[in-house]
Short mmCIF file of C-alpha atoms and ligand atoms in Angstrom, two decimals:
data_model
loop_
_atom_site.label_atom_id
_atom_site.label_comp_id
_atom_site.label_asym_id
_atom_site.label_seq_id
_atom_site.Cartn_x
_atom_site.Cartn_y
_atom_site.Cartn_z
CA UNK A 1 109.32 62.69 126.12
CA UNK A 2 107.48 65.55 123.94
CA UNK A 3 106.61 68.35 126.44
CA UNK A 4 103.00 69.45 126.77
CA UNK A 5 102.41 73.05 125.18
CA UNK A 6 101.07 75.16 127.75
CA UNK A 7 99.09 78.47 127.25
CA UNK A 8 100.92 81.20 129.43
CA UNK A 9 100.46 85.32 129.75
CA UNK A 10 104.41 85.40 128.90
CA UNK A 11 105.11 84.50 125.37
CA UNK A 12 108.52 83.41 126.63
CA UNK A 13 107.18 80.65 128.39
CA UNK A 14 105.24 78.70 125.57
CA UNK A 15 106.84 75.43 125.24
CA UNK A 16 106.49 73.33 122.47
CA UNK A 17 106.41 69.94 122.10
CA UNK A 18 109.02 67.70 120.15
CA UNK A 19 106.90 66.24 116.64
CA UNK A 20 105.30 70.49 116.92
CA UNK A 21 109.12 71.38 116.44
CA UNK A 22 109.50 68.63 113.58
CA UNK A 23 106.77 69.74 112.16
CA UNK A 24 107.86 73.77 111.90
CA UNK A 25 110.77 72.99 111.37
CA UNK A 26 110.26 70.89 108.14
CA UNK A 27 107.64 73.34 107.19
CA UNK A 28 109.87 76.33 107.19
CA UNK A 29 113.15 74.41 105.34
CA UNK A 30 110.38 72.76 102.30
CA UNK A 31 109.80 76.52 101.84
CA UNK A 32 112.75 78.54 102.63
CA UNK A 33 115.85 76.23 102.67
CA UNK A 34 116.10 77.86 106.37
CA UNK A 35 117.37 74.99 108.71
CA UNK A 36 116.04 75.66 112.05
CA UNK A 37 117.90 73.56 114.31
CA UNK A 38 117.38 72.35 118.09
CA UNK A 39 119.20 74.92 119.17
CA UNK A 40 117.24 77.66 118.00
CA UNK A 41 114.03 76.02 119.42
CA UNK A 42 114.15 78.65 122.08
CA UNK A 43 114.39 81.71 119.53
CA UNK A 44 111.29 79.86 117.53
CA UNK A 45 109.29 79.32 120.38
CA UNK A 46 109.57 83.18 121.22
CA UNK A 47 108.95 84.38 118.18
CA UNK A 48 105.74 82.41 117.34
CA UNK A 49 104.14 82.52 120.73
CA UNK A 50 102.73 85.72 119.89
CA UNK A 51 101.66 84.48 116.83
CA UNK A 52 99.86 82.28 118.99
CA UNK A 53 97.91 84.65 121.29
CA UNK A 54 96.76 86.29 117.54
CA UNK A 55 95.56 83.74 116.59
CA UNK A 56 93.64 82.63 120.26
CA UNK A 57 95.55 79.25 120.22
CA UNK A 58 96.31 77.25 123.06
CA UNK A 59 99.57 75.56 121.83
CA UNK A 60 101.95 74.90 119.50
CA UNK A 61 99.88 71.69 117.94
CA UNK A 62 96.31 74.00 117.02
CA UNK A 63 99.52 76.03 114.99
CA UNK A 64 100.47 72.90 113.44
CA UNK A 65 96.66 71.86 112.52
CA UNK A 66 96.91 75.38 110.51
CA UNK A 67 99.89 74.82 108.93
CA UNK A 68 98.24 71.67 107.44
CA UNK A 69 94.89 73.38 107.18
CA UNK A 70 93.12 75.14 104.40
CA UNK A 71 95.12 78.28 105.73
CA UNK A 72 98.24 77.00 105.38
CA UNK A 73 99.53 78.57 102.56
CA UNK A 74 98.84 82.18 104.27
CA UNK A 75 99.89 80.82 107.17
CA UNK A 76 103.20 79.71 106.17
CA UNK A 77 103.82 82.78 104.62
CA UNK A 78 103.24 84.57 108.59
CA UNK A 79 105.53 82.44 110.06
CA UNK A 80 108.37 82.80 106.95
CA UNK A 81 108.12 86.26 108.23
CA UNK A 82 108.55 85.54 112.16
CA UNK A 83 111.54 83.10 111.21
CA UNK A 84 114.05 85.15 109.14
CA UNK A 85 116.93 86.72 110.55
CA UNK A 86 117.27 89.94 109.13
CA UNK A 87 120.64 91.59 110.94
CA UNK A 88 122.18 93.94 108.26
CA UNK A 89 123.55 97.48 108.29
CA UNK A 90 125.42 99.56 105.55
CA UNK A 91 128.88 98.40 104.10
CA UNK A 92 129.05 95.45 106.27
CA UNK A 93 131.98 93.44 105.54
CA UNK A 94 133.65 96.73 104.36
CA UNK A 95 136.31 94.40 102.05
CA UNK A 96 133.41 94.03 99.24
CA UNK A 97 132.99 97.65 99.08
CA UNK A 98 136.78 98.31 98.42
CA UNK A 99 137.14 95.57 96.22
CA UNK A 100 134.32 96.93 94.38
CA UNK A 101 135.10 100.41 94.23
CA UNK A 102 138.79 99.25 93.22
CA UNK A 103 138.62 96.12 91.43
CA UNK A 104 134.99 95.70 89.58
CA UNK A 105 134.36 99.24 88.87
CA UNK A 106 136.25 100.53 86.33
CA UNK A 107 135.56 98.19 84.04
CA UNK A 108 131.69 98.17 84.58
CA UNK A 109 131.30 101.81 84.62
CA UNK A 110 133.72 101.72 80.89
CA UNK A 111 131.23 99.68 79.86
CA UNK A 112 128.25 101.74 81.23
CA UNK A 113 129.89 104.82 79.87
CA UNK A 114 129.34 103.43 75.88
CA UNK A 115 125.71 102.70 76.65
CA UNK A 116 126.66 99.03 77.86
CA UNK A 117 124.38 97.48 80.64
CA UNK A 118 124.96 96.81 84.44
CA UNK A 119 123.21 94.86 86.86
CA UNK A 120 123.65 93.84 90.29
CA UNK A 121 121.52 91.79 92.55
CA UNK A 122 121.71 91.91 96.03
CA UNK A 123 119.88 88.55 96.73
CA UNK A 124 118.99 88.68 100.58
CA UNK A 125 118.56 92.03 100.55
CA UNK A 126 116.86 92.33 103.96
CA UNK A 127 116.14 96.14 104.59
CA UNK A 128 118.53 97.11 101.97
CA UNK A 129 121.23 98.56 103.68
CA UNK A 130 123.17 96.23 101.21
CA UNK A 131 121.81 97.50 97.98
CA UNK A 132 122.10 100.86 99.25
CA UNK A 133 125.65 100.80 100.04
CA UNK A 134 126.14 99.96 96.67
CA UNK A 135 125.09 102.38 95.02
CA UNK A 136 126.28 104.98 97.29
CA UNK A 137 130.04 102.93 95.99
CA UNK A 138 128.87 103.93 92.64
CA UNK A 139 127.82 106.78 92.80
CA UNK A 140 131.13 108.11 94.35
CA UNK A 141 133.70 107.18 91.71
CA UNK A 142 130.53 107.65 88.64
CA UNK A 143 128.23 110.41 89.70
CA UNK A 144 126.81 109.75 86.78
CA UNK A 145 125.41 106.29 87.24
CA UNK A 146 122.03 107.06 88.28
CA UNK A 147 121.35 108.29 84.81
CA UNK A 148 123.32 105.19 82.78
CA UNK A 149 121.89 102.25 82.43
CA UNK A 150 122.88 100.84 85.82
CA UNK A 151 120.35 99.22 88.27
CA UNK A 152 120.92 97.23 91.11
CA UNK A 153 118.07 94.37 91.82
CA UNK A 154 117.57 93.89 95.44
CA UNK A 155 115.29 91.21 96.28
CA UNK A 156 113.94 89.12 99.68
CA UNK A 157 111.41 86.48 101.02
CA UNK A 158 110.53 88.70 104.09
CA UNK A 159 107.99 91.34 102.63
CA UNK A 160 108.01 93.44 105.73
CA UNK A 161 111.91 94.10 104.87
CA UNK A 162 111.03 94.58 101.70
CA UNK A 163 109.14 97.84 102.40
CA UNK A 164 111.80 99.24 104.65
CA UNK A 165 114.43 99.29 101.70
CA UNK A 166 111.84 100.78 99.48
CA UNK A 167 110.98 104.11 101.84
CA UNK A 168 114.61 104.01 102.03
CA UNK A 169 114.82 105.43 105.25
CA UNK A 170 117.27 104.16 107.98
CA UNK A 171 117.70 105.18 111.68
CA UNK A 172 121.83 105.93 111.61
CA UNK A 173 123.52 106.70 114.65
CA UNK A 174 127.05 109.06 115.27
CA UNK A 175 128.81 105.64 115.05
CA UNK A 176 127.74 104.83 111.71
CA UNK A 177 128.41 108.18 110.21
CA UNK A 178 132.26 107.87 111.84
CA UNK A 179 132.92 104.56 110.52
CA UNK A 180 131.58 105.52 107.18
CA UNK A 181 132.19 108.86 106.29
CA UNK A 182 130.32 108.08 103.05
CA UNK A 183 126.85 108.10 104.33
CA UNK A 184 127.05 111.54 105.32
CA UNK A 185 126.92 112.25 101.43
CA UNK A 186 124.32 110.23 100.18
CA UNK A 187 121.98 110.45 103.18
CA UNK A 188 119.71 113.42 104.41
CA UNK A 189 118.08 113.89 107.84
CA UNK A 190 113.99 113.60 107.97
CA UNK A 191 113.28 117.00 109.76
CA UNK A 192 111.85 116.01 113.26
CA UNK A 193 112.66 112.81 113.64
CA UNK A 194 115.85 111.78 115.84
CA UNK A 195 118.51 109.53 114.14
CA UNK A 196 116.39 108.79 111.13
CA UNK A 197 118.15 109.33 107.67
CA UNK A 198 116.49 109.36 104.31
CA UNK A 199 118.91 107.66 101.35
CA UNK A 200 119.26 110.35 98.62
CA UNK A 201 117.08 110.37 95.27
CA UNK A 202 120.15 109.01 92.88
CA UNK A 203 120.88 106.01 94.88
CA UNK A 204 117.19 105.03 95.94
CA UNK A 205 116.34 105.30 91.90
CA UNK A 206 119.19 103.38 91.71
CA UNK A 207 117.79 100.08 93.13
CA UNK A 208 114.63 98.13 92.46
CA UNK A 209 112.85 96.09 95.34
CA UNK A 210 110.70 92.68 94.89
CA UNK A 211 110.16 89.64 97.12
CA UNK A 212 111.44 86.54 95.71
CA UNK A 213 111.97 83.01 97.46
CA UNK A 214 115.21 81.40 96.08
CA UNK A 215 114.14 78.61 96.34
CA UNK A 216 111.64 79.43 93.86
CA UNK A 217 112.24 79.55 89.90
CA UNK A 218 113.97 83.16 89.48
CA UNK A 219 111.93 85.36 87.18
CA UNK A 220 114.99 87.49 85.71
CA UNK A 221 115.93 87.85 82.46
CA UNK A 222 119.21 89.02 81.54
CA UNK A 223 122.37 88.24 83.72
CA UNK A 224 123.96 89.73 86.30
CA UNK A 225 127.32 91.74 86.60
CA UNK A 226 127.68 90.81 89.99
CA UNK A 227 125.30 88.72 93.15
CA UNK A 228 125.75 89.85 96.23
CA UNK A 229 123.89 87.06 98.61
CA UNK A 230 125.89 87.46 102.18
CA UNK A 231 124.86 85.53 105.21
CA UNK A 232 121.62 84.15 103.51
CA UNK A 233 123.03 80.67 102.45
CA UNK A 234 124.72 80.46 106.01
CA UNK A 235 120.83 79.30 107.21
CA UNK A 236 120.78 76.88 104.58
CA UNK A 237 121.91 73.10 104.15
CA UNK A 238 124.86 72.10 102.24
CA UNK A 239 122.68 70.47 100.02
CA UNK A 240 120.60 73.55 99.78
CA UNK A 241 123.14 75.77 99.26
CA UNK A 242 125.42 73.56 96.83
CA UNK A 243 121.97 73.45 94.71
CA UNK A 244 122.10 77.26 95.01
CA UNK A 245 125.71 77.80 93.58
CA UNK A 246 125.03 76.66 90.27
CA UNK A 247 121.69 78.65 89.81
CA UNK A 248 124.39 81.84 90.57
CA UNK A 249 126.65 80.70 88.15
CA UNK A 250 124.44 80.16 85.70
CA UNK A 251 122.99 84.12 86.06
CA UNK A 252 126.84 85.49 86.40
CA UNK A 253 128.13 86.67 83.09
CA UNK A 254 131.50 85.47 82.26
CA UNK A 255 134.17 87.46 84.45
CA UNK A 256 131.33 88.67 87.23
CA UNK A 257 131.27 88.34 90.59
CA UNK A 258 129.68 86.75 92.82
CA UNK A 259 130.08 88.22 96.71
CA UNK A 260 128.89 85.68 99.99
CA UNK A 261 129.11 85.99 103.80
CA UNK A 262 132.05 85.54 105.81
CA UNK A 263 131.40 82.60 107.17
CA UNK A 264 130.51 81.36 104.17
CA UNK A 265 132.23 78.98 101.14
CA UNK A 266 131.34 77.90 97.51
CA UNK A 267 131.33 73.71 97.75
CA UNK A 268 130.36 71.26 94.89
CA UNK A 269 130.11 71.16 91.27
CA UNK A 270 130.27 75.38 91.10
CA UNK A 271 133.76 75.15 92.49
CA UNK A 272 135.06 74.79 89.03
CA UNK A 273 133.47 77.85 87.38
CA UNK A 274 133.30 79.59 90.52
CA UNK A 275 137.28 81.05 91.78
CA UNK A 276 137.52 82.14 94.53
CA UNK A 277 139.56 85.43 94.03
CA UNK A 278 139.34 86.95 97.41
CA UNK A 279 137.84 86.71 100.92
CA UNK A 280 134.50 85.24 99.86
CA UNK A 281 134.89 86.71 96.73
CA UNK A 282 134.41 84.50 93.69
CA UNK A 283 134.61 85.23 89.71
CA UNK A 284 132.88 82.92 86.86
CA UNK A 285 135.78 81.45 85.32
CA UNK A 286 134.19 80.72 82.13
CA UNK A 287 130.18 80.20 80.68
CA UNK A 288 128.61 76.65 80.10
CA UNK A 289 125.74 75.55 82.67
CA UNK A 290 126.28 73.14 85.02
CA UNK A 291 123.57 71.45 87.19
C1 LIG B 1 120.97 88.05 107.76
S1 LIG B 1 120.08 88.75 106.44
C2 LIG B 1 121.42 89.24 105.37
C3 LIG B 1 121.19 90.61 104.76
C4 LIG B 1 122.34 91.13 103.90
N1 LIG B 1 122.56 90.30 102.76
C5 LIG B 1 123.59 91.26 104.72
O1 LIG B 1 124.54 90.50 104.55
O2 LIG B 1 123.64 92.16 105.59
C6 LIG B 1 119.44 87.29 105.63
C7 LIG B 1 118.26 87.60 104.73
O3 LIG B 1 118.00 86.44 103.91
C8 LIG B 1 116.60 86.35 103.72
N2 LIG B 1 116.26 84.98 103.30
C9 LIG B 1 116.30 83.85 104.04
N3 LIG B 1 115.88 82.82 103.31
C10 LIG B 1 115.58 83.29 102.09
C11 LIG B 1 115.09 82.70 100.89
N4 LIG B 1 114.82 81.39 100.81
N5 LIG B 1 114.90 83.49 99.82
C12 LIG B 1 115.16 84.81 99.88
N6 LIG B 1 115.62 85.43 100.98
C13 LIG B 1 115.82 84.67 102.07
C14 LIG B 1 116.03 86.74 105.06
O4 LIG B 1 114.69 87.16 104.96
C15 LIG B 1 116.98 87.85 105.51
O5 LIG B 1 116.47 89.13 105.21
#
């Protein structure tokens, strides 16, 4: 039996009622691949009830008249927001990094170092912590690459994250600064303000910010040297995310890279231009789109 919504002082206890659930629920995957399963109906409920109050509605069906509503496309876009999972922080899954500085480096800065062109798109971006520690990787074994022709594309559906990555400045504890003794370099304290950490000019000019769905058509031209997209897809479908694969392959140049999270795997079609060559870790084998 669908429960009756309720309007309460305590977000917390909104309920919602089983087709207002549906209803989000297929709202938010049409739009964002997201899959928001029953059990994160309590994690949904508390993050829209204050939508809610904003908006002076009673329940969770007046939010589903909006979504339908002349207002929906706003709308949608508010609730996008309230329904991501942003958790990120710099050089998480520290492997990437190493294989980066190790493996993928020399032979991109070579190239950069003759003029040649380097790009790197760190799709999921989230507050940019990700994009960030990438440069910083780059700018340690090619001080340099600030002025080559290097840029790193870092892009998300949450605007609000957006803006964090492009002030660029982070609130870093003693903990982060032991476990990587690399931030110490390429960040600088804001005077007057505990724990908070500005990223240094070189690697901020480094990367370029813009909101982008991918779901939607991807504006880009030119390909990329490596993707970075790390526990984005893990929200996702199997269907969603084996539609996704190709898309990467197709904007990989031969012999890039493409990076995911660690609870994540390549499946389908992309499998066979897509080898894995480490944990989570894959290289494009050889060109030729594939759908
Ligand atoms: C958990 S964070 C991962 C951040 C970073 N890549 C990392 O591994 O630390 C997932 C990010 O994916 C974004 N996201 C979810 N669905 C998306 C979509 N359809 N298009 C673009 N970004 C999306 C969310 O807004 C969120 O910031």
């Amino acid at each position: 039996m669908p429960q009756t919504a309720v309007r309460t002082s305590s977000p917390s206890r909104q309920t919602i009622g089983d087709a207002a659930f549906e209803t989000i629920a297929r709202c938010l995957q049409e739009e964002t691949g997201i899959v928001l399963s029953e059990a994160k109906k309590g994690l949904a409920v508390s993050r829209l009830s204050r939508r809610l109050r904003v908006l002076g509605l009673s329940d969770f069906d007046a939010y589903c008249d909006i979504l339908s509503g002349p207002s929906a496309v706003p709308e949608i876009q508010e609730m996008i927001l309230l329904l991501t999972t942003n958790v990120t922080r710099f050089f998480r899954e520290p492997h990437h990094f190493e294989s980066l500085r190790s493996r993928i480096l020399p032979g991109l800065i070579a190239k950069a170092k003759v003029g040649g062109r380097v790009r790197i798109w760190s799709a999921g971006c989230s507050s940019g912590e990700e994009a960030y520690s990438i440069a910083m990787t780059m700018l340690e074994v090619f001080p340099e690459a600030a002025s080559s022709n290097i840029r790193i594309l870092a892009t998300d559906i949450d605007r609000n994250v957006i803006r964090i990555g492009q002030k660029a400045r982070y609130k870093l504890s003693e903990e982060d600064f032991s476990e990587h003794a690399i931030l110490s370099k390429y960040t600088t304290k804001v005077e007057g303000a505990d724990h908070q950490f500005d990223v240094v000019a070189s690697a901020k000019s480094m990367v370029q910010f813009g909101q982008l769905n991918l779901m939607d058509p991807w504006p880009m031209q030119g390909k990329f040297d490596i993707v970075f997209c790390r526990n984005v897809v893990i929200y996702f479908s199997t269907e969603t995310q084996q539609r996704l694969w190709p898309r990467f392959a197709n904007i990989i140049v031969d012999g890039g890279h493409l990076m995911i999270g660690h609870s994540e795997r390549v499946t389908g079609p992309a499998t066979e231009i897509l080898r894995s060559t480490g944990v989570t870790h894959y290289e494009l084998k050889s060109r030729g789109a594939i759908q």
